[in-house]
Amino acid sequence: MGDYRISIEHLIDLIESKNKVEHNLIKSDICPKDRQNYASCRRISSELVLQLLKEQADYKGTYIYLSLLRSVIIGLIEKSTTVEERLYHIWSVVFTCRFWWTWLQHSKLKINYDDNNDEIIDNIKANSFITKPTFWCIEINAHTLLYIVLLVIKRKLPVNALNTYLFNSQTCENTFRIARALSGPYSSITNFTVKSFTKKCEKISIINSIKSRGGQIGEYNFKFPQHHKVEKEAHDYSINPIQHLNLTESDIEKIIQSAFESAKQNIEIVNITTVLKNKHKYSISELSQYIKTNISKSDEDDLQDDENDSPMSNDKDQISANSTDGEEEEQEEDAIASNLSDVEKKSFHGCRIYDRINPQQ
């Protein structure tokens, strides 16, 4: 990124040269094989790590990269983030990635053994940026969040739609983990049907409602066990959902503009502003138009590649097979819909709480 490298070696150096109290990292946090470890993502992008990276002059690229990861977590996943902060953080990531990608397209890379090999240059540029699905994912999530906020302002969606932290995959995965844990100590069955899963979700809903009230129901006080290694923030059930929104479209424009200025500060740290200014890609309108043009061009190229790769000789067989599969899927969907027609929240009357339980049951 710019004049600086983004490298895992910088984090390894922190682990080896600093005390664990200063960064709270372990070697398994930076293992590249485990790319779905969300807890490690939180630790490597924590304020402690970012501050240590910021103090090192040669680690600015890694600092900006992990700062983007931190902003994504704050903007999309953390529960305590306000709507204004969500918009600011996620759009600062969007503009920073746009600047970064635009700079790569206009930068001149020199290869020692073959300066005219365009394929090698394209591969180097692709490896010098985040993956394309990640880039599109950030763009889609940012635009979706902005669209939801605008719909809430225009009263076309309820305010509850702004609880976007419920949309992420971490919440869904946690729900499945809790559902498997509800099987009981005397059962080794971890798989269940859709019907049994909906019943387990009803129990989970009751448990979460008790936790949201601090475990207090009338004169009774429930205490839930908590592992000592689990952060308090992960079990902070006192966070109230959003009840109202005091934002206007003018306020949103100011937040987006502030996020754009924050992105400018990020790219100044890694020295990529000069190329963008010379190529007239430094203003928000110029940058957005350039990204829009390239996205449209990329979609057309991908569509042409798909059309060229598709075999024409097997079209009839594919159509007949797809029609048969479609009929079978419709029959299965009808059967599932009929079986789940009675599954509604109003059909749930509560849960039974006992003072004593017969162990033989």
Tab-separated table of C-alpha atoms in Angstrom:
chain	number	residue	atom	x	y	z
A	1	MET	CA	0.000	0.000	0.000
A	2	GLY	CA	1.801	3.082	-1.239
A	3	ASP	CA	5.420	3.167	-0.037
A	4	TYR	CA	4.820	0.623	2.730
A	5	ARG	CA	4.320	-3.130	2.994
A	6	ILE	CA	1.444	-4.986	4.603
A	7	SER	CA	3.000	-8.022	6.204
A	8	ILE	CA	2.238	-10.586	8.880
A	9	GLU	CA	5.896	-10.298	9.863
A	10	HIS	CA	5.099	-6.999	11.559
A	11	LEU	CA	2.725	-8.754	13.960
A	12	ILE	CA	5.250	-11.550	14.512
A	13	ASP	CA	7.814	-8.914	15.431
A	14	LEU	CA	5.399	-7.404	17.972
A	15	ILE	CA	4.797	-10.800	19.578
A	16	GLU	CA	8.516	-11.547	19.829
A	17	SER	CA	9.725	-8.096	20.904
A	18	LYS	CA	6.886	-6.869	23.134
A	19	ASN	CA	5.325	-8.212	26.286
A	20	LYS	CA	1.974	-9.960	25.852
A	21	VAL	CA	0.390	-7.445	28.230
A	22	GLU	CA	1.104	-4.716	25.680
A	23	HIS	CA	-0.608	-6.369	22.687
A	24	ASN	CA	-2.604	-9.376	24.043
A	25	LEU	CA	-1.648	-11.481	21.009
A	26	ILE	CA	-0.651	-15.114	20.678
A	27	LYS	CA	0.978	-16.883	17.743
A	28	SER	CA	-2.228	-18.692	16.772
A	29	ASP	CA	-3.857	-15.286	16.122
A	30	ILE	CA	-1.655	-14.722	13.091
A	31	CYS	CA	-1.831	-18.239	11.636
A	32	PRO	CA	-2.817	-17.706	7.966
A	33	LYS	CA	-4.436	-21.170	7.740
A	34	ASP	CA	-7.237	-20.208	10.131
A	35	ARG	CA	-8.927	-17.406	8.202
A	36	GLN	CA	-12.337	-17.690	9.875
A	37	ASN	CA	-11.187	-17.050	13.436
A	38	TYR	CA	-13.220	-13.975	14.323
A	39	ALA	CA	-11.772	-13.699	17.841
A	40	SER	CA	-8.273	-13.430	16.364
A	41	CYS	CA	-9.461	-10.733	13.961
A	42	ARG	CA	-10.647	-8.691	16.925
A	43	ARG	CA	-7.334	-9.090	18.728
A	44	ILE	CA	-5.039	-8.232	15.807
A	45	SER	CA	-7.119	-5.094	15.126
A	46	SER	CA	-7.430	-3.999	18.757
A	47	GLU	CA	-6.464	-0.521	19.910
A	48	LEU	CA	-3.392	-1.926	21.687
A	49	VAL	CA	-2.012	-3.487	18.504
A	50	LEU	CA	-2.856	-0.469	16.357
A	51	GLN	CA	-1.073	1.863	18.758
A	52	LEU	CA	2.075	-0.284	18.722
A	53	LEU	CA	2.034	-0.447	14.915
A	54	LYS	CA	1.529	3.300	14.664
A	55	GLU	CA	4.667	3.910	16.705
A	56	GLN	CA	6.794	2.012	14.159
A	57	ALA	CA	7.704	4.061	11.086
A	58	ASP	CA	7.997	1.042	8.767
A	59	TYR	CA	4.675	-0.532	9.787
A	60	LYS	CA	2.330	2.124	8.415
A	61	GLY	CA	0.907	-0.131	5.703
A	62	THR	CA	-0.034	-2.833	8.205
A	63	TYR	CA	-1.411	-0.160	10.526
A	64	ILE	CA	-3.787	1.215	7.873
A	65	TYR	CA	-4.821	-2.287	6.778
A	66	LEU	CA	-5.727	-3.398	10.306
A	67	SER	CA	-7.401	-0.041	10.936
A	68	LEU	CA	-9.746	-0.853	8.058
A	69	LEU	CA	-10.500	-4.217	9.659
A	70	ARG	CA	-11.207	-2.460	12.953
A	71	SER	CA	-13.585	-0.025	11.257
A	72	VAL	CA	-15.456	-2.890	9.569
A	73	ILE	CA	-15.967	-4.564	12.956
A	74	ILE	CA	-17.157	-1.324	14.556
A	75	GLY	CA	-19.417	-0.416	11.649
A	76	LEU	CA	-21.082	-3.767	11.018
A	77	ILE	CA	-20.671	-6.138	13.953
A	78	GLU	CA	-20.369	-4.361	17.309
A	79	LYS	CA	-23.679	-3.888	19.095
A	80	SER	CA	-22.935	-0.654	20.956
A	81	THR	CA	-22.116	1.369	17.812
A	82	THR	CA	-24.546	4.174	17.002
A	83	VAL	CA	-26.015	4.644	13.535
A	84	GLU	CA	-23.864	7.720	12.932
A	85	GLU	CA	-20.708	5.818	13.865
A	86	ARG	CA	-21.685	2.877	11.662
A	87	LEU	CA	-22.061	5.112	8.630
A	88	TYR	CA	-18.809	6.928	9.363
A	89	HIS	CA	-16.649	3.837	9.878
A	90	ILE	CA	-17.948	1.706	7.020
A	91	TRP	CA	-17.816	4.552	4.496
A	92	SER	CA	-14.308	5.527	5.561
A	93	VAL	CA	-13.339	1.932	4.703
A	94	VAL	CA	-15.134	2.203	1.350
A	95	PHE	CA	-13.338	5.396	0.336
A	96	THR	CA	-9.950	4.153	1.556
A	97	CYS	CA	-10.298	0.948	-0.474
A	98	ARG	CA	-11.401	2.953	-3.489
A	99	PHE	CA	-8.340	5.206	-3.202
A	100	TRP	CA	-6.102	2.186	-2.745
A	101	TRP	CA	-7.511	0.324	-5.763
A	102	THR	CA	-7.417	3.437	-7.974
A	103	TRP	CA	-3.807	4.071	-7.016
A	104	LEU	CA	-2.898	0.499	-8.002
A	105	GLN	CA	-4.501	0.934	-11.424
A	106	HIS	CA	-2.447	4.062	-12.124
A	107	SER	CA	0.806	3.058	-10.459
A	108	LYS	CA	3.720	1.972	-12.621
A	109	LEU	CA	5.305	-1.267	-11.452
A	110	LYS	CA	8.783	-2.193	-12.587
A	111	ILE	CA	9.674	-5.851	-13.030
A	112	ASN	CA	13.333	-6.711	-13.259
A	113	TYR	CA	13.165	-9.541	-15.773
A	114	ASP	CA	10.316	-8.406	-18.033
A	115	ASP	CA	8.911	-4.898	-17.947
A	116	ASN	CA	6.465	-5.572	-20.766
A	117	ASN	CA	4.669	-8.588	-19.301
A	118	ASP	CA	1.166	-7.253	-18.650
A	119	GLU	CA	-0.086	-10.519	-17.162
A	120	ILE	CA	2.576	-10.539	-14.454
A	121	ILE	CA	1.893	-6.882	-13.669
A	122	ASP	CA	-1.835	-7.565	-13.338
A	123	ASN	CA	-1.134	-10.465	-10.978
A	124	ILE	CA	1.126	-8.312	-8.832
A	125	LYS	CA	-1.535	-5.606	-8.609
A	126	ALA	CA	-4.198	-8.171	-7.726
A	127	ASN	CA	-1.992	-9.609	-4.966
A	128	SER	CA	-1.334	-6.094	-3.661
A	129	PHE	CA	-5.017	-5.526	-2.861
A	130	ILE	CA	-7.769	-7.256	-0.929
A	131	THR	CA	-9.679	-9.960	-2.786
A	132	LYS	CA	-12.371	-8.865	-5.206
A	133	PRO	CA	-15.220	-10.564	-3.247
A	134	THR	CA	-14.096	-8.717	-0.108
A	135	PHE	CA	-14.032	-5.415	-1.986
A	136	TRP	CA	-17.535	-5.959	-3.372
A	137	CYS	CA	-18.750	-7.129	0.039
A	138	ILE	CA	-17.617	-3.870	1.660
A	139	GLU	CA	-19.282	-1.829	-1.080
A	140	ILE	CA	-22.559	-3.785	-0.885
A	141	ASN	CA	-22.750	-3.625	2.912
A	142	ALA	CA	-22.026	0.106	2.971
A	143	HIS	CA	-24.668	0.890	0.352
A	144	THR	CA	-27.171	-1.434	2.036
A	145	LEU	CA	-26.648	0.256	5.405
A	146	LEU	CA	-27.090	3.683	3.839
A	147	TYR	CA	-30.217	2.527	1.988
A	148	ILE	CA	-31.748	1.120	5.187
A	149	VAL	CA	-31.099	4.370	7.050
A	150	LEU	CA	-32.749	6.384	4.268
A	151	LEU	CA	-35.782	4.079	4.264
A	152	VAL	CA	-36.118	4.481	8.035
A	153	ILE	CA	-35.910	8.264	7.701
A	154	LYS	CA	-38.695	8.158	5.102
A	155	ARG	CA	-40.727	5.871	7.426
A	156	LYS	CA	-40.764	3.029	4.919
A	157	LEU	CA	-39.002	0.710	7.378
A	158	PRO	CA	-39.335	0.398	11.165
A	159	VAL	CA	-36.549	1.673	13.397
A	160	ASN	CA	-35.758	-1.912	14.420
A	161	ALA	CA	-34.266	-2.437	10.958
A	162	LEU	CA	-31.273	-0.367	12.100
A	163	ASN	CA	-30.109	-3.149	14.437
A	164	THR	CA	-27.762	-4.282	11.683
A	165	TYR	CA	-25.490	-6.234	14.011
A	166	LEU	CA	-28.148	-8.959	13.849
A	167	PHE	CA	-27.499	-9.357	10.107
A	168	ASN	CA	-23.937	-10.686	10.332
A	169	SER	CA	-22.934	-14.324	10.170
A	170	GLN	CA	-21.506	-14.304	13.695
A	171	THR	CA	-25.004	-13.999	15.147
A	172	CYS	CA	-26.299	-16.866	12.982
A	173	GLU	CA	-23.372	-19.125	13.864
A	174	ASN	CA	-23.800	-18.333	17.561
A	175	THR	CA	-27.488	-19.257	17.336
A	176	PHE	CA	-26.617	-22.664	15.867
A	177	ARG	CA	-23.992	-23.250	18.568
A	178	ILE	CA	-26.502	-22.468	21.315
A	179	ALA	CA	-29.121	-24.671	19.636
A	180	ARG	CA	-26.718	-27.619	19.598
A	181	ALA	CA	-25.890	-26.971	23.259
A	182	LEU	CA	-29.594	-27.236	24.155
A	183	SER	CA	-29.606	-30.948	23.319
A	184	GLY	CA	-29.055	-31.789	26.991
A	185	PRO	CA	-26.260	-33.545	28.898
A	186	TYR	CA	-27.764	-37.020	28.344
A	187	SER	CA	-28.053	-36.687	24.560
A	188	SER	CA	-25.272	-37.094	22.013
A	189	ILE	CA	-27.436	-35.982	19.079
A	190	THR	CA	-26.222	-32.665	17.671
A	191	ASN	CA	-28.248	-32.714	14.439
A	192	PHE	CA	-31.904	-31.711	14.349
A	193	THR	CA	-34.720	-31.053	11.931
A	194	VAL	CA	-36.064	-27.630	10.977
A	195	LYS	CA	-39.062	-28.160	13.258
A	196	SER	CA	-36.879	-28.992	16.256
A	197	PHE	CA	-34.622	-26.037	15.439
A	198	THR	CA	-37.564	-23.610	15.531
A	199	LYS	CA	-38.511	-24.993	18.952
A	200	LYS	CA	-34.952	-24.529	20.171
A	201	CYS	CA	-35.006	-20.949	18.860
A	202	GLU	CA	-38.089	-20.318	20.985
A	203	LYS	CA	-36.171	-21.406	24.072
A	204	ILE	CA	-33.199	-19.276	23.040
A	205	SER	CA	-35.535	-16.295	22.661
A	206	ILE	CA	-36.793	-16.758	26.229
A	207	ILE	CA	-33.250	-17.059	27.590
A	208	ASN	CA	-32.121	-13.916	25.743
A	209	SER	CA	-35.149	-11.981	26.979
A	210	ILE	CA	-34.224	-12.921	30.561
A	211	LYS	CA	-30.605	-11.891	29.967
A	212	SER	CA	-31.701	-8.574	28.457
A	213	ARG	CA	-33.430	-7.760	31.752
A	214	GLY	CA	-30.270	-8.485	33.685
A	215	GLY	CA	-31.544	-11.872	34.818
A	216	GLN	CA	-34.190	-10.239	36.993
A	217	ILE	CA	-37.842	-11.344	36.709
A	218	GLY	CA	-39.946	-10.095	39.573
A	219	GLU	CA	-38.441	-11.413	42.805
A	220	TYR	CA	-36.399	-14.071	41.035
A	221	ASN	CA	-32.820	-13.530	39.903
A	222	PHE	CA	-31.223	-15.829	37.299
A	223	LYS	CA	-27.452	-16.190	37.112
A	224	PHE	CA	-25.961	-17.585	33.907
A	225	PRO	CA	-22.513	-19.225	33.875
A	226	GLN	CA	-19.847	-17.384	31.907
A	227	HIS	CA	-16.411	-18.584	30.866
A	228	HIS	CA	-13.591	-16.494	32.291
A	229	LYS	CA	-11.894	-16.156	28.883
A	230	VAL	CA	-14.965	-14.755	27.153
A	231	GLU	CA	-14.953	-10.984	26.854
A	232	LYS	CA	-17.631	-9.057	28.668
A	233	GLU	CA	-18.574	-7.270	25.479
A	234	ALA	CA	-19.671	-10.549	23.910
A	235	HIS	CA	-22.180	-10.996	26.751
A	236	ASP	CA	-23.267	-7.391	27.161
A	237	TYR	CA	-27.031	-7.915	27.072
A	238	SER	CA	-27.781	-4.500	28.587
A	239	ILE	CA	-27.381	-2.788	25.202
A	240	ASN	CA	-30.788	-1.466	24.272
A	241	PRO	CA	-31.965	-1.703	20.657
A	242	ILE	CA	-32.452	1.493	18.686
A	243	GLN	CA	-35.822	3.053	19.510
A	244	HIS	CA	-35.734	6.219	17.399
A	245	LEU	CA	-33.588	7.953	14.778
A	246	ASN	CA	-32.838	11.656	14.793
A	247	LEU	CA	-31.065	11.896	11.460
A	248	THR	CA	-31.798	13.825	8.301
A	249	GLU	CA	-30.433	13.448	4.788
A	250	SER	CA	-28.316	16.548	5.370
A	251	ASP	CA	-26.759	14.913	8.440
A	252	ILE	CA	-25.968	11.799	6.415
A	253	GLU	CA	-24.218	13.874	3.750
A	254	LYS	CA	-22.040	15.456	6.447
A	255	ILE	CA	-21.174	12.031	7.862
A	256	ILE	CA	-20.226	10.697	4.410
A	257	GLN	CA	-18.095	13.768	3.732
A	258	SER	CA	-16.377	13.342	7.098
A	259	ALA	CA	-15.669	9.692	6.237
A	260	PHE	CA	-14.162	10.803	2.923
A	261	GLU	CA	-11.825	13.214	4.720
A	262	SER	CA	-10.809	10.396	7.074
A	263	ALA	CA	-9.965	8.233	4.049
A	264	LYS	CA	-7.772	11.053	2.719
A	265	GLN	CA	-5.846	11.066	5.981
A	266	ASN	CA	-5.322	7.311	5.706
A	267	ILE	CA	-3.841	7.473	2.222
A	268	GLU	CA	-1.625	10.411	3.166
A	269	ILE	CA	0.038	8.210	5.777
A	270	VAL	CA	1.171	5.731	3.094
A	271	ASN	CA	2.029	8.419	0.494
A	272	ILE	CA	-0.349	7.650	-2.360
A	273	THR	CA	-1.979	11.068	-2.695
A	274	THR	CA	0.407	12.425	-5.338
A	275	VAL	CA	-0.564	9.895	-8.011
A	276	LEU	CA	-4.279	10.382	-7.320
A	277	LYS	CA	-3.998	14.159	-7.563
A	278	ASN	CA	-2.083	13.951	-10.830
A	279	LYS	CA	-4.691	11.583	-12.286
A	280	HIS	CA	-7.574	13.776	-11.026
A	281	LYS	CA	-9.009	11.030	-8.816
A	282	TYR	CA	-8.782	12.873	-5.507
A	283	SER	CA	-12.275	14.365	-5.137
A	284	ILE	CA	-15.309	12.365	-4.093
A	285	SER	CA	-17.090	12.896	-7.421
A	286	GLU	CA	-14.052	11.969	-9.555
A	287	LEU	CA	-13.282	8.894	-7.477
A	288	SER	CA	-16.875	7.635	-7.428
A	289	GLN	CA	-17.298	8.092	-11.173
A	290	TYR	CA	-14.060	6.210	-11.858
A	291	ILE	CA	-15.124	3.301	-9.631
A	292	LYS	CA	-18.581	3.202	-11.218
A	293	THR	CA	-17.119	3.070	-14.729
A	294	ASN	CA	-14.726	0.246	-13.869
A	295	ILE	CA	-17.384	-1.772	-12.054
A	296	SER	CA	-19.638	-1.588	-15.112
A	297	LYS	CA	-16.751	-2.602	-17.361
A	298	SER	CA	-15.857	-5.499	-15.068
A	299	ASP	CA	-19.446	-6.788	-15.112
A	300	GLU	CA	-19.526	-6.725	-18.922
A	301	ASP	CA	-16.208	-8.592	-19.165
A	302	ASP	CA	-17.353	-11.265	-16.711
A	303	LEU	CA	-20.608	-11.706	-18.634
A	304	GLN	CA	-18.751	-12.176	-21.919
A	305	ASP	CA	-16.402	-14.714	-20.318
A	306	ASP	CA	-19.350	-16.712	-18.986
A	307	GLU	CA	-21.015	-16.726	-22.396
A	308	ASN	CA	-17.830	-17.875	-24.126
A	309	ASP	CA	-17.200	-20.658	-21.610
A	310	SER	CA	-20.725	-22.101	-21.709
A	311	PRO	CA	-21.053	-25.151	-24.046
A	312	MET	CA	-23.779	-24.763	-26.677
A	313	SER	CA	-24.178	-28.452	-27.499
A	314	ASN	CA	-25.698	-29.450	-24.167
A	315	ASP	CA	-28.230	-26.628	-23.903
A	316	LYS	CA	-31.269	-28.817	-24.591
A	317	ASP	CA	-30.180	-31.444	-22.084
A	318	GLN	CA	-29.540	-28.768	-19.476
A	319	ILE	CA	-32.912	-27.141	-20.058
A	320	SER	CA	-34.763	-30.439	-19.697
A	321	ALA	CA	-32.760	-31.377	-16.609
A	322	ASN	CA	-33.285	-27.954	-15.052
A	323	SER	CA	-37.026	-28.106	-15.690
A	324	THR	CA	-37.227	-31.521	-14.000
A	325	ASP	CA	-35.165	-30.329	-11.055
A	326	GLY	CA	-37.305	-27.202	-10.813
A	327	GLU	CA	-40.504	-29.244	-10.564
A	328	GLU	CA	-38.994	-31.442	-7.848
A	329	GLU	CA	-37.783	-28.380	-5.917
A	330	GLU	CA	-41.239	-26.797	-6.116
A	331	GLN	CA	-42.816	-29.989	-4.742
A	332	GLU	CA	-40.297	-30.091	-1.899
A	333	GLU	CA	-40.863	-26.404	-1.109
A	334	ASP	CA	-44.634	-26.967	-1.016
A	335	ALA	CA	-44.172	-29.868	1.403
A	336	ILE	CA	-41.867	-27.818	3.639
A	337	ALA	CA	-44.243	-24.856	3.557
A	338	SER	CA	-47.192	-27.036	4.614
A	339	ASN	CA	-45.209	-28.546	7.484
A	340	LEU	CA	-44.086	-25.117	8.745
A	341	SER	CA	-47.408	-23.336	8.311
A	342	ASP	CA	-48.184	-23.559	12.047
A	343	VAL	CA	-44.770	-22.337	13.188
A	344	GLU	CA	-45.402	-18.811	14.401
A	345	LYS	CA	-44.259	-16.797	17.364
A	346	LYS	CA	-47.820	-16.433	18.650
A	347	SER	CA	-48.087	-20.223	18.985
A	348	PHE	CA	-45.344	-20.175	21.614
A	349	HIS	CA	-46.805	-19.828	25.119
A	350	GLY	CA	-43.584	-19.659	27.133
A	351	CYS	CA	-41.205	-22.089	28.802
A	352	ARG	CA	-41.549	-24.211	31.912
A	353	ILE	CA	-39.232	-23.384	34.822
A	354	TYR	CA	-38.901	-25.883	37.678
A	355	ASP	CA	-37.292	-25.550	41.096
A	356	ARG	CA	-36.377	-29.237	41.002
A	357	ILE	CA	-35.880	-31.671	38.134
A	358	ASN	CA	-36.192	-35.432	38.339
A	359	PRO	CA	-32.880	-36.801	36.938
A	360	GLN	CA	-34.722	-39.880	35.620
A	361	GLN	CA	-36.804	-37.793	33.186
